[in-house]
Amino acid sequence: SQAGGATALLVSGNTVEGAGGFGIAISGFSTVEVSGNTLASSAAGAAIGQDAIRITGGSAVTVNGNTIATGAGNVLTVGSAGGSDAGIRLVNPGGNFTITNNRIDDGDVGILIDNTAGAATSVLTLSGNTIDGTTLTINEDAVRVSNTSNQSMTVILASSTMTGFTDAGIEV
């Protein structure tokens, strides 16, 4: 969370294993880049926690080339059939967001866009992502877009691969 002064944040090249809550949680920055990180369980059957990457707010955000919960026995989360833990969750985005070339295995939702109080027009581009939910039966959606704030939001979803989800590949 941004404490004042800084408006830009780069999180790159990190490995996060076995976190009890979020893998990477960011809020309060206007410009964010999260790239080249690996987020995984520390042992087979262990859970990262809630969301692997969670970004709240922001006006210019890039999430690129991250690897989330890959490998035999790793699980992103231990949610329930009604859960909504995500590989990548964007909360109240308000600007230009680019989510590209990420690998997400397991979890309730691969990429979740959750706009409940957004006040600005958003353009979200999701492309080149691979989302594989074949390991667990609790997986719901590869990509879910929820815009209960009814703000203007454009979502471009292209050239992504989504397999093995029990509910929907794309839910809007």
PDB file of C-alpha atoms in Angstrom:
ATOM      1  CA  SER A   1       0.000   0.000   0.000  1.00  0.00           C
ATOM      2  CA  GLN A   2       1.344   3.411  -0.988  1.00  0.00           C
ATOM      3  CA  ALA A   3       2.143   5.597   2.035  1.00  0.00           C
ATOM      4  CA  GLY A   4       2.496   8.929   0.250  1.00  0.00           C
ATOM      5  CA  GLY A   5       4.945  10.428  -2.182  1.00  0.00           C
ATOM      6  CA  ALA A   6       5.533   7.497  -4.548  1.00  0.00           C
ATOM      7  CA  THR A   7       3.045   6.994  -7.359  1.00  0.00           C
ATOM      8  CA  ALA A   8       4.818   4.305  -9.411  1.00  0.00           C
ATOM      9  CA  LEU A   9       5.715   0.740  -8.452  1.00  0.00           C
ATOM     10  CA  LEU A  10       7.680  -2.037 -10.180  1.00  0.00           C
ATOM     11  CA  VAL A  11       7.501  -5.596  -8.782  1.00  0.00           C
ATOM     12  CA  SER A  12       9.684  -7.825 -10.944  1.00  0.00           C
ATOM     13  CA  GLY A  13      11.668 -11.054 -10.812  1.00  0.00           C
ATOM     14  CA  ASN A  14      10.483 -12.259  -7.400  1.00  0.00           C
ATOM     15  CA  THR A  15       9.542 -15.711  -6.132  1.00  0.00           C
ATOM     16  CA  VAL A  16       6.724 -15.958  -3.576  1.00  0.00           C
ATOM     17  CA  GLU A  17       6.010 -19.367  -2.058  1.00  0.00           C
ATOM     18  CA  GLY A  18       3.511 -20.465   0.570  1.00  0.00           C
ATOM     19  CA  ALA A  19       2.138 -17.020   1.468  1.00  0.00           C
ATOM     20  CA  GLY A  20      -0.739 -17.243   3.950  1.00  0.00           C
ATOM     21  CA  GLY A  21      -2.721 -14.379   2.399  1.00  0.00           C
ATOM     22  CA  PHE A  22      -2.031 -12.654  -0.887  1.00  0.00           C
ATOM     23  CA  GLY A  23       1.054 -13.438  -2.940  1.00  0.00           C
ATOM     24  CA  ILE A  24       1.445  -9.839  -4.161  1.00  0.00           C
ATOM     25  CA  ALA A  25      -1.065  -7.191  -3.016  1.00  0.00           C
ATOM     26  CA  ILE A  26      -0.843  -3.617  -4.312  1.00  0.00           C
ATOM     27  CA  SER A  27      -3.056  -0.593  -3.659  1.00  0.00           C
ATOM     28  CA  GLY A  28      -2.692   3.172  -3.799  1.00  0.00           C
ATOM     29  CA  PHE A  29      -0.285   3.482  -6.740  1.00  0.00           C
ATOM     30  CA  SER A  30      -1.270   5.091 -10.036  1.00  0.00           C
ATOM     31  CA  THR A  31       1.354   3.341 -12.213  1.00  0.00           C
ATOM     32  CA  VAL A  32       2.110  -0.326 -11.570  1.00  0.00           C
ATOM     33  CA  GLU A  33       4.120  -3.006 -13.340  1.00  0.00           C
ATOM     34  CA  VAL A  34       4.148  -6.587 -12.058  1.00  0.00           C
ATOM     35  CA  SER A  35       6.325  -8.743 -14.292  1.00  0.00           C
ATOM     36  CA  GLY A  36       8.421 -11.893 -14.326  1.00  0.00           C
ATOM     37  CA  ASN A  37       7.368 -13.103 -10.869  1.00  0.00           C
ATOM     38  CA  THR A  38       6.778 -16.705  -9.809  1.00  0.00           C
ATOM     39  CA  LEU A  39       4.076 -17.391  -7.230  1.00  0.00           C
ATOM     40  CA  ALA A  40       3.712 -20.992  -6.083  1.00  0.00           C
ATOM     41  CA  SER A  41       2.863 -23.206  -3.182  1.00  0.00           C
ATOM     42  CA  SER A  42       5.834 -24.208  -1.093  1.00  0.00           C
ATOM     43  CA  ALA A  43       4.795 -27.866  -1.145  1.00  0.00           C
ATOM     44  CA  ALA A  44       2.375 -30.053  -3.025  1.00  0.00           C
ATOM     45  CA  GLY A  45      -1.136 -29.424  -1.764  1.00  0.00           C
ATOM     46  CA  ALA A  46      -0.193 -26.215   0.077  1.00  0.00           C
ATOM     47  CA  ALA A  47      -2.077 -23.034  -0.775  1.00  0.00           C
ATOM     48  CA  ILE A  48      -0.880 -19.553  -1.724  1.00  0.00           C
ATOM     49  CA  GLY A  49      -3.940 -18.106  -0.029  1.00  0.00           C
ATOM     50  CA  GLN A  50      -6.487 -15.671  -1.386  1.00  0.00           C
ATOM     51  CA  ASP A  51      -5.279 -14.014  -4.606  1.00  0.00           C
ATOM     52  CA  ALA A  52      -1.855 -14.596  -6.083  1.00  0.00           C
ATOM     53  CA  ILE A  53      -1.696 -11.057  -7.546  1.00  0.00           C
ATOM     54  CA  ARG A  54      -4.214  -8.442  -6.354  1.00  0.00           C
ATOM     55  CA  ILE A  55      -4.151  -4.844  -7.575  1.00  0.00           C
ATOM     56  CA  THR A  56      -6.623  -2.323  -6.185  1.00  0.00           C
ATOM     57  CA  GLY A  57      -7.111   0.896  -8.122  1.00  0.00           C
ATOM     58  CA  GLY A  58      -4.424   2.245 -10.404  1.00  0.00           C
ATOM     59  CA  SER A  59      -4.601   4.122 -13.675  1.00  0.00           C
ATOM     60  CA  ALA A  60      -1.802   2.539 -15.735  1.00  0.00           C
ATOM     61  CA  VAL A  61      -1.188  -1.096 -14.820  1.00  0.00           C
ATOM     62  CA  THR A  62       0.785  -3.833 -16.573  1.00  0.00           C
ATOM     63  CA  VAL A  63       0.829  -7.458 -15.392  1.00  0.00           C
ATOM     64  CA  ASN A  64       3.095  -9.418 -17.727  1.00  0.00           C
ATOM     65  CA  GLY A  65       4.981 -12.699 -17.819  1.00  0.00           C
ATOM     66  CA  ASN A  66       4.148 -13.989 -14.338  1.00  0.00           C
ATOM     67  CA  THR A  67       3.900 -17.687 -13.489  1.00  0.00           C
ATOM     68  CA  ILE A  68       1.275 -18.609 -10.922  1.00  0.00           C
ATOM     69  CA  ALA A  69       0.879 -21.974  -9.128  1.00  0.00           C
ATOM     70  CA  THR A  70       2.457 -24.271 -11.667  1.00  0.00           C
ATOM     71  CA  GLY A  71       3.722 -27.770 -11.072  1.00  0.00           C
ATOM     72  CA  ALA A  72       2.228 -31.074 -10.008  1.00  0.00           C
ATOM     73  CA  GLY A  73       0.225 -30.795  -6.811  1.00  0.00           C
ATOM     74  CA  ASN A  74       0.415 -27.016  -6.468  1.00  0.00           C
ATOM     75  CA  VAL A  75      -2.846 -25.198  -5.902  1.00  0.00           C
ATOM     76  CA  LEU A  76      -3.491 -21.508  -6.049  1.00  0.00           C
ATOM     77  CA  THR A  77      -6.119 -21.575  -3.337  1.00  0.00           C
ATOM     78  CA  VAL A  78      -8.241 -23.901  -1.273  1.00  0.00           C
ATOM     79  CA  GLY A  79     -11.489 -22.046  -1.930  1.00  0.00           C
ATOM     80  CA  SER A  80     -14.868 -23.728  -2.060  1.00  0.00           C
ATOM     81  CA  ALA A  81     -17.206 -24.356  -4.965  1.00  0.00           C
ATOM     82  CA  GLY A  82     -18.652 -20.864  -4.400  1.00  0.00           C
ATOM     83  CA  GLY A  83     -15.251 -19.225  -3.943  1.00  0.00           C
ATOM     84  CA  SER A  84     -13.752 -16.433  -5.956  1.00  0.00           C
ATOM     85  CA  ASP A  85     -10.047 -16.478  -5.146  1.00  0.00           C
ATOM     86  CA  ALA A  86      -8.068 -15.499  -8.223  1.00  0.00           C
ATOM     87  CA  GLY A  87      -4.724 -15.874  -9.919  1.00  0.00           C
ATOM     88  CA  ILE A  88      -4.907 -12.194 -10.881  1.00  0.00           C
ATOM     89  CA  ARG A  89      -7.578  -9.921  -9.379  1.00  0.00           C
ATOM     90  CA  LEU A  90      -8.102  -6.308 -10.433  1.00  0.00           C
ATOM     91  CA  VAL A  91     -10.270  -4.401  -7.960  1.00  0.00           C
ATOM     92  CA  ASN A  92     -11.896  -1.155  -9.123  1.00  0.00           C
ATOM     93  CA  PRO A  93      -9.585  -0.517 -12.076  1.00  0.00           C
ATOM     94  CA  GLY A  94      -9.658   3.046 -13.363  1.00  0.00           C
ATOM     95  CA  GLY A  95      -7.525   3.482 -16.431  1.00  0.00           C
ATOM     96  CA  ASN A  96      -5.492   1.412 -18.881  1.00  0.00           C
ATOM     97  CA  PHE A  97      -4.697  -2.104 -17.720  1.00  0.00           C
ATOM     98  CA  THR A  98      -2.701  -4.636 -19.731  1.00  0.00           C
ATOM     99  CA  ILE A  99      -2.627  -8.269 -18.579  1.00  0.00           C
ATOM    100  CA  THR A 100      -0.431 -10.305 -20.934  1.00  0.00           C
ATOM    101  CA  ASN A 101       1.574 -13.506 -21.239  1.00  0.00           C
ATOM    102  CA  ASN A 102       0.852 -14.852 -17.755  1.00  0.00           C
ATOM    103  CA  ARG A 103       0.630 -18.567 -16.900  1.00  0.00           C
ATOM    104  CA  ILE A 104      -2.043 -19.394 -14.297  1.00  0.00           C
ATOM    105  CA  ASP A 105      -2.721 -22.953 -13.105  1.00  0.00           C
ATOM    106  CA  ASP A 106      -5.564 -23.705 -10.700  1.00  0.00           C
ATOM    107  CA  GLY A 107      -7.652 -21.487  -8.461  1.00  0.00           C
ATOM    108  CA  ASP A 108     -11.308 -20.576  -8.423  1.00  0.00           C
ATOM    109  CA  VAL A 109     -10.918 -17.879 -11.110  1.00  0.00           C
ATOM    110  CA  GLY A 110      -7.874 -17.322 -13.312  1.00  0.00           C
ATOM    111  CA  ILE A 111      -8.313 -13.572 -13.944  1.00  0.00           C
ATOM    112  CA  LEU A 112     -11.011 -11.689 -12.034  1.00  0.00           C
ATOM    113  CA  ILE A 113     -11.973  -8.098 -12.826  1.00  0.00           C
ATOM    114  CA  ASP A 114     -14.033  -6.865  -9.886  1.00  0.00           C
ATOM    115  CA  ASN A 115     -15.367  -3.336 -10.445  1.00  0.00           C
ATOM    116  CA  THR A 116     -17.664  -2.543  -7.512  1.00  0.00           C
ATOM    117  CA  ALA A 117     -16.817   1.128  -6.918  1.00  0.00           C
ATOM    118  CA  GLY A 118     -14.774   2.244  -9.906  1.00  0.00           C
ATOM    119  CA  ALA A 119     -15.252   5.886 -10.791  1.00  0.00           C
ATOM    120  CA  ALA A 120     -13.230   6.156 -13.987  1.00  0.00           C
ATOM    121  CA  THR A 121     -13.487   4.747 -17.485  1.00  0.00           C
ATOM    122  CA  SER A 122     -11.330   1.638 -17.839  1.00  0.00           C
ATOM    123  CA  VAL A 123      -9.789  -0.151 -20.790  1.00  0.00           C
ATOM    124  CA  LEU A 124      -8.529  -3.622 -19.914  1.00  0.00           C
ATOM    125  CA  THR A 125      -6.576  -5.673 -22.441  1.00  0.00           C
ATOM    126  CA  LEU A 126      -6.037  -9.363 -21.697  1.00  0.00           C
ATOM    127  CA  SER A 127      -3.977 -11.261 -24.249  1.00  0.00           C
ATOM    128  CA  GLY A 128      -1.566 -14.150 -24.563  1.00  0.00           C
ATOM    129  CA  ASN A 129      -2.458 -15.585 -21.144  1.00  0.00           C
ATOM    130  CA  THR A 130      -2.581 -19.335 -20.476  1.00  0.00           C
ATOM    131  CA  ILE A 131      -5.088 -20.334 -17.807  1.00  0.00           C
ATOM    132  CA  ASP A 132      -5.287 -24.044 -16.937  1.00  0.00           C
ATOM    133  CA  GLY A 133      -7.719 -25.302 -14.331  1.00  0.00           C
ATOM    134  CA  THR A 134      -7.532 -29.035 -14.999  1.00  0.00           C
ATOM    135  CA  THR A 135      -6.010 -30.080 -11.653  1.00  0.00           C
ATOM    136  CA  LEU A 136      -8.869 -29.212  -9.275  1.00  0.00           C
ATOM    137  CA  THR A 137     -12.636 -29.636  -9.489  1.00  0.00           C
ATOM    138  CA  ILE A 138     -13.374 -26.402  -7.583  1.00  0.00           C
ATOM    139  CA  ASN A 139     -12.235 -24.194 -10.448  1.00  0.00           C
ATOM    140  CA  GLU A 140     -14.984 -21.930 -11.717  1.00  0.00           C
ATOM    141  CA  ASP A 141     -14.044 -19.488 -14.483  1.00  0.00           C
ATOM    142  CA  ALA A 142     -10.915 -18.786 -16.483  1.00  0.00           C
ATOM    143  CA  VAL A 143     -11.859 -15.093 -16.816  1.00  0.00           C
ATOM    144  CA  ARG A 144     -14.662 -13.342 -14.902  1.00  0.00           C
ATOM    145  CA  VAL A 145     -15.702  -9.712 -15.379  1.00  0.00           C
ATOM    146  CA  SER A 146     -17.996  -8.137 -12.778  1.00  0.00           C
ATOM    147  CA  ASN A 147     -18.992  -4.482 -13.205  1.00  0.00           C
ATOM    148  CA  THR A 148     -21.581  -3.803 -10.510  1.00  0.00           C
ATOM    149  CA  SER A 149     -20.557  -0.121 -10.406  1.00  0.00           C
ATOM    150  CA  ASN A 150     -21.962   0.283 -13.945  1.00  0.00           C
ATOM    151  CA  GLN A 151     -19.008   2.500 -14.911  1.00  0.00           C
ATOM    152  CA  SER A 152     -17.764   2.553 -18.481  1.00  0.00           C
ATOM    153  CA  MET A 153     -15.430  -0.390 -18.950  1.00  0.00           C
ATOM    154  CA  THR A 154     -13.993  -1.856 -22.148  1.00  0.00           C
ATOM    155  CA  VAL A 155     -12.498  -5.342 -21.924  1.00  0.00           C
ATOM    156  CA  ILE A 156     -10.476  -6.730 -24.831  1.00  0.00           C
ATOM    157  CA  LEU A 157      -9.794 -10.464 -24.538  1.00  0.00           C
ATOM    158  CA  ALA A 158      -7.672 -11.957 -27.292  1.00  0.00           C
ATOM    159  CA  SER A 159      -5.263 -14.794 -28.053  1.00  0.00           C
ATOM    160  CA  SER A 160      -5.511 -16.472 -24.644  1.00  0.00           C
ATOM    161  CA  THR A 161      -5.784 -20.202 -23.907  1.00  0.00           C
ATOM    162  CA  MET A 162      -8.292 -21.354 -21.276  1.00  0.00           C
ATOM    163  CA  THR A 163      -8.811 -25.015 -20.366  1.00  0.00           C
ATOM    164  CA  GLY A 164     -10.408 -27.148 -17.666  1.00  0.00           C
ATOM    165  CA  PHE A 165     -12.786 -24.838 -15.804  1.00  0.00           C
ATOM    166  CA  THR A 166     -16.010 -26.286 -14.393  1.00  0.00           C
ATOM    167  CA  ASP A 167     -18.201 -23.228 -14.966  1.00  0.00           C
ATOM    168  CA  ALA A 168     -17.178 -20.897 -17.787  1.00  0.00           C
ATOM    169  CA  GLY A 169     -14.168 -20.054 -19.855  1.00  0.00           C
ATOM    170  CA  ILE A 170     -15.332 -16.437 -19.881  1.00  0.00           C
ATOM    171  CA  GLU A 171     -18.076 -15.105 -17.596  1.00  0.00           C
ATOM    172  CA  VAL A 172     -19.341 -11.553 -17.970  1.00  0.00           C
TER     173      VAL A 172
END
